[in-house]
Amino acid sequence: MSLVRKENVYVKRLFSLTLLLIIGLLGLFAPIIMPHDPLAIDISKKFLGPSLDYPLGTDHLGRCVWSRMLLGIRYSLGSALIIQIVAILLAVLLGAFVALKRGLIDFLFIRICDILLAFPTLVLAFGLLGLLGPSLKNVFIALIFTQLVYYSRWIRGLFIGMNEKGFIQAARISGTSGIKLIMRHYIPNLLPPIVTIVVLDIGKVILEIAGFSFIGLGVHAPIPEWGMMVNEGKQYIRQHPELMLYPGLAIVLVVLLLNHLASSFKKLGQ
Amino acid sequence: MTLLEVRNIEMHYDQRPRPFMFKRGQEAPVLQKVTFSLQEGECLGIVGQSGSGKSTLGRIILGIERPTKGEVLFQGVNLYETTSKHKKIIRRDLQTVFQNSYHSFNPKQTIFEIIEEPFLNFEHFSKTERQHKVRELLDCVELGRTIDQKYPSQLSGGQQQRVNIARALALNPKLIVLDEAISSLDMILQKHIIQLLQSLQKDRHLAYIFISHDLQATRFMSDRILVMQNGQLVEEIAKDGAYKHPASLELYNAILPSHPRERTMKHKRFCNV
């Protein structure tokens, strides 16, 4: 029974990984495979239906929706990936430092985190974006910061839990210390939960970026980010609902696949 | 020559620095005024009930936990007031074998990686030299050379404990702290490991601190025995000396005689029936 279930998890993981890889490659090679310039405006061709030339038709400014969707992968999935990787790397550095130092630094760190975590992530990011002004760079800064607060406190906890483990003490007695100790003993044992959470939260970050774009705090108009495309399409929801549907479905698909992948990691970890 | 000197060690837990508003009341002491010394090549037994502070004392000697008061001198150098460079030199000579061998291995490392770790930190050996050294150590603790690519979970309890001993021996230490090192093994394995430890002691002129709640095994291993109760040293007994303190007698009386008839007699004597 358990064998069958485990194999099932492998199949599931392979499925979501393959689809995500295809989406990732489409995003990576978007400039080569795009049939049209996603920013080129041609009012004479607005609201065209799907055709061979325009696979998903055109939007209210006559821009190719398929090309915009492809380039959008970079802005949505790509940005979320970068935000998550930067946030988790910084969080591991900060969390490990605080967990191994302890003392007053740790005490202050926890209090500051508690204060920041009292606000919901999105509210905190809104506040930061309000201060910094709307742009893609500032979305990055705001989201990396909010993720960092959350992750570094969590990683500090993981590290402290490991501090008391017998093999950490044995390694210290064998003379291992500092960065070697972290790389040889802490990280290999903490990788499964960290990878699971990071993958799971990519979906959350995609939704947050899209949310910011939708309310006008994120990327600016011509950039084909998926949330921005939903925002632009909302004026024509009655006449051309597909303009909102395509990017909306893409967001749902990617987030679902990521959640699926993360849950398969979690099951294998158990 | 004196190898280790422990002077007036005291230990209270919860010593983390806290701002004045968050201060807590001081906890009861775990160790009080513990003083003893150890000669080179000697085996010193430390016995006591659970919670008497034996393991805390072991961790203080190893330099893992800083005592609240007192000093630990290893070859005349204070362990807690020396430079980190000097501490690293002491680290070579001061090793340990833990009670729970499985938990003292990183589950993601192979036996080879576990035993080579001290070499990576202290020596500049090439990979082949390290392989050679690890094989020597495996021979030394009477383990097959083929197990070096296995993971700790694939070994039996006795094999794990031998790997643990091999790792402790890697740097040719002068003192090994054996903290309940054989308590989790069955009687036959205990005997094997004790024999192994004794032959290693003879070959390498090692000193042991043998921490245990098992008086019989300790008596068999040690040249001298210290008895602990509630964080204090209450008695020091030579190898063939008699127990006088109530705490030692209680430990002694807890040993079951091997024959059932003697067991009943001892029980009657002890309970004054």
CSV table of N, CA, C and O in Angstrom, one decimal, chain B residues 5 18 63 76 106 111 178 235 260:
chain,number,residue,atom,x,y,z
B,5,GLU,N,42.2,18.6,35.6
B,5,GLU,CA,41.8,19.1,37.0
B,5,GLU,C,40.5,19.8,37.0
B,5,GLU,O,40.4,20.8,36.2
B,18,ARG,N,19.3,38.3,30.1
B,18,ARG,CA,17.9,38.8,29.8
B,18,ARG,C,17.9,40.2,30.3
B,18,ARG,O,18.5,40.5,31.4
B,63,GLY,N,33.8,20.8,27.4
B,63,GLY,CA,33.8,22.2,26.9
B,63,GLY,C,32.5,22.6,26.1
B,63,GLY,O,32.5,23.5,25.3
B,76,GLY,N,46.8,21.7,32.5
B,76,GLY,CA,47.2,23.0,33.0
B,76,GLY,C,46.6,24.2,32.4
B,76,GLY,O,46.8,25.3,32.8
B,106,ASN,N,25.0,12.2,11.9
B,106,ASN,CA,24.2,12.9,11.0
B,106,ASN,C,23.6,11.8,10.0
B,106,ASN,O,24.3,11.1,9.3
B,111,ILE,N,29.2,6.3,6.9
B,111,ILE,CA,30.1,6.0,7.9
B,111,ILE,C,31.5,6.6,7.6
B,111,ILE,O,32.2,7.2,8.5
B,178,LEU,N,33.4,8.9,28.3
B,178,LEU,CA,32.4,7.8,27.9
B,178,LEU,C,31.1,8.1,28.7
B,178,LEU,O,31.0,7.7,29.8
B,235,GLU,N,31.4,10.6,47.5
B,235,GLU,CA,32.3,9.6,47.9
B,235,GLU,C,33.3,9.3,46.8
B,235,GLU,O,33.0,9.3,45.6
B,260,PRO,N,19.2,-16.6,41.7
B,260,PRO,CA,17.9,-16.2,42.4
B,260,PRO,C,17.9,-16.3,43.9
B,260,PRO,O,17.4,-15.5,44.6
